[in-house]
Amino acid sequence: MEPAEIIQHSGGAIGAAWLMIALPLVGAAVLLLGGRRTDKFGHLLGVLMAVASFVVAALSFAQLLGFAPGERRRGIELYDFIPGLAKVGLLVDPLSISFCLLITFVGSLIHIYSIGYMAHDPNRRRFFAYLNLFVAAMLLLVLADNYVALFVGWEGVGLASYLLIGFWQHKPSAATAAKKAFIVNRVGDFGLLIGIFTIFATFHTLAFNDVLANADKASSGTLTAIGLLLLVGACGKSAQLPLQSWLLDAMEGPTPVSALIHAATMVTAGVYLIVRSGPIFQGAETAQLVVTIVGVATLLAGAIIGTAKDDIKKALAGSTMSQIGYMVLAAGIGPAGYAFAIAHLITHGFFKADMFLGAGSVMHAMNDEVDMRKYGALRKVMPVTFVTFLIGYLAIIGFPLLSGYFTKDGIIETAMEHNAILGWLAVLGAGITGFYMSRLVFMTFFGAKRWEPTAHPHESPAVMTWPLIILSVGAIGLGAFLVLGNRFMTFLSPAVGAPEEMPSFHPFSLTGLVTLALVAIGAAFAWVKYGRAEVPAVAPRGSFLTVFARRDLYGDALNEALFMRPGQWLTRLAVFFDNRGVDGLVNGLAAGIGGTSGRLRRVQTGFVRSYALSIFLGAAVLAGAWLVVGNL
Amino acid sequence: MGESITFWVLAVVSVIAALGLVFSRRAVYSALMLGVVMLSLAVLYAVQDAPFLAAVQIIVYTGAVMMLFLFVLMLVGVDSSDSLVETIKGQRFWAIVGGLGFAVLLAAGIGNAVVGPAKGLAAATQAGNVPSLAELIFTRHVFAFEVTSALLITAALGAMVLAHRERAEAKPTQKDLSRQRFVAFGRTGKNPAPLPGPGTYARHNAIDMPALLPDGSVSPLSVNRYIARYEESQGILPPEVARVLEQEEAAQQRAAGHTNGHSTPTVAEEARDGGPDTEPMDEEGVVAGRVVRPRGESVRESLSEEDGK
Amino acid sequence: MTTHYLVLSALLFAIGGVGVLVRRNAIVVFMCVELMLNACNLAFVTFARQNGNLDGQLIAFFVMIVAAAEVVIGLAIIVTIFRTRRSASVDDVSLLKY
């Protein structure tokens, strides 16, 4: 089934969809330009803007449901950005509205949570300003109806991410992490930019509607090139191999940031890009294959990294990488996988945000301690956090009937049908997920107390626990709601198309059972190693594999060896060449002329008689010459 | 034949005079040599049927221009003599090479350019030399002639402007000068009164005759040092003057011993220094053998300069 | 005979030129310049007779006028320089150099 036509629209909540972007943007502007005067109410204004944006999104969603399925793609024209080249418009369709709801709903909850989490930070207002800026940029990214506006939003979220990772810029590690994220993202952005250039060169337009409708007219080679370039952009933003290295360091930012940007929303922009550009990828099988390979590789790499991390946030970050790997895998499969990719994206947004916020709650209680080896037995002290975290945990490992069970198994099933090798690797990833998530939960909430003497853990305030509860409700039921009866696939089909045959859900398929068994084995292994046994306070040296995982699979070392060192040599060479070669030439020339002139000017003695002598001799020579010539 | 004799005589004279002009150390001699050359040339002009130019040469050059030279020489210092040591490396050698080269080249070039005997000016000056020249000047070349008048006026004005100097402060009146003298007397004890002229109470008032004090001895204030030095070198210094000078010298040495390190001049020194110099001259004074001080300098400056000597 | 006059003129001109170059007293330098001008005048007068044309004498006349004006100005400049620098040496006026 092909995507539906876009219908120009005005009026109603959808006509006012630009408010979704404008409101948080205004909030950010007021908070940033207002300075200290807005300190008192800054956080409330930020929350208000996020919630208002959510209300607009919800109203738009309601209005969209009022149309027939074939008329659910509504375009809104705003203005001519570059006359004749790029009109700025918004595209409200099932895909973008799903993102809008996720972003604004989870965003609002995280805003509220941040009131409590950042209560003691002197720069809380600035934090909310950046959060609002992020929400605005992210909404622009998903609502844009062309690649230029998408790129503006893309860069906007990159900026917000940079600002928020480096929010505690007094910590050198945070500042470095922010720069690292920015630079690695830049690599991806270059890919995206060149991809956009190629699109424009091929199609002479950048609007999704025109590009995607005509995608089949371009040669498959061009489409492959565009697809791979877009994939580079997606890899940078979504922390996929080989541009994954920034995500783990990005955990230096405040935990709500990790939850909102580096788990629930921004890092999924790559998945959005691939799904949105679906027709391009469908025309280029090679590109699709590369996308799926990248997805599988990342899901395994993220899982392996997650097994070895003692830092609770970094373990969760590894898990995020891994889960986005699943989404990218699904997105690379084609229309059959799109719905599962987006569904998993949404449920993941809920349960991962839930767990990140839970981790934030734990850190809040433990004096910002992130080392899980210094946790333990927190389930009794922090019951609400424990229960909500447990729900998120069960959802991510795919415990039957919870969200992850439906969406992740959907991805695995689809992958299995698409390519058995990819499917079995995805199953393996699920098993590892079961292990490392269980390890995380056991180390944090079970076992003996390994607290620092100064730690006095306590349950977090209501403003922080309520978002956890709401998110965990989503983590429980959203998967079933979306997947059962192919509800989400049907909803999305006008936007991204759908496979010829709707998949049917088999609760006891072979793949599902094997997955469950592997997850159970992983969890049991984790219980043996970390639940029942004593957890050493200092990480043991570990086997080669452990070190390999702990070092992020030597990703940083690889980057340094492959890019940083040669870059440094190249820079040194360039500097040397500039100093000695270019400057040497210029300076040598200048010095030569200067030296010659310095010697030559000594001729100007100031003695009139010297000058007169030269005139006299010159006249004599002239007279001689005249005589000679005259006698010839 | 007569012309040949005249030429050879004058040519030798003028070349020798020209060489003298270049190589004499004293500017005055140079000026006199130049006068000789100009007069010789005037005669040569006259010989070559140019009586008007000969007259102009004598009147304008030898009369006016040379006088101007001499005036300026007087102003700048008539006895100043150049050292003939060359300070610029290679200057003299190359100058002589150039000069010789020029002489040879010009002689060879211009001298050989002439072919055939002279036409003579008889045809051109039928109305006489001066009327013919006048006719040319006031007809064909009248514009150039008028322009030269403008040139001369401009030159005269320019010379005035260049030589003129604005007075920076009011000219001191006699009252001011008198006050200055007495201030100086109060401060350093310098004698405010005019020094005694030569010959007072003496047998005659010649410049070399010192004044006599009432007791008949010589007043050291009135001894002209230049003359005394000259007479000493000639051995004709009158014994009474010599005695006075010896006494004064002894007194000075004593004073120098006492006032060692003091910069304020003693009365004796003052008398010695100022005495003979100031005696025969007025405020802008001229003393034989000394460079003439240009006019217009303030009295204060000239006084202090004198004190410093 | 004409050749003799011209050779004399050339000799005087060269002597004047050498004088300009070797003497340092500005007044003497000026005198040497005058000598050169006079040498030129001699050549003019000689050529006037050689060619039977009064124009040579006329030019000599103008040269004299210009020379007079030049001397006036030149000497005024020398006096001014002497007044400020207490020197009539052309080598002392050598500030305009490298």
Tab-separated table of C-alpha atoms in Angstrom, chain A residues 347 351 390-396 398-408 472 474-480:
chain	number	residue	atom	x	y	z
A	347	THR	CA	7.305	2.370	23.926
A	351	PHE	CA	10.149	2.771	29.487
A	390	LEU	CA	10.989	-2.664	37.764
A	391	ILE	CA	8.151	-2.085	35.303
A	392	GLY	CA	10.500	-0.359	32.903
A	393	TYR	CA	12.959	-3.218	33.332
A	394	LEU	CA	10.367	-5.865	32.611
A	395	ALA	CA	9.186	-3.883	29.617
A	396	ILE	CA	12.636	-3.625	28.075
A	398	GLY	CA	10.323	-8.209	26.839
A	399	PHE	CA	8.430	-9.720	29.769
A	400	PRO	CA	5.229	-11.072	28.351
A	401	LEU	CA	2.331	-8.678	27.962
A	402	LEU	CA	4.392	-5.582	28.763
A	403	SER	CA	5.243	-3.011	26.093
A	404	GLY	CA	8.645	-4.296	25.015
A	405	TYR	CA	7.284	-7.781	24.589
A	406	PHE	CA	5.016	-6.689	21.790
A	407	THR	CA	7.157	-4.166	20.017
A	408	LYS	CA	10.573	-5.825	20.273
A	472	SER	CA	5.433	3.229	33.914
A	474	GLY	CA	2.730	3.699	29.485
A	475	ALA	CA	5.475	1.108	29.764
A	476	ILE	CA	2.937	-1.483	30.830
A	477	GLY	CA	0.158	-1.023	28.356
A	478	LEU	CA	1.295	0.984	25.363
A	479	GLY	CA	2.860	-1.943	23.536
A	480	ALA	CA	-0.246	-4.062	23.660
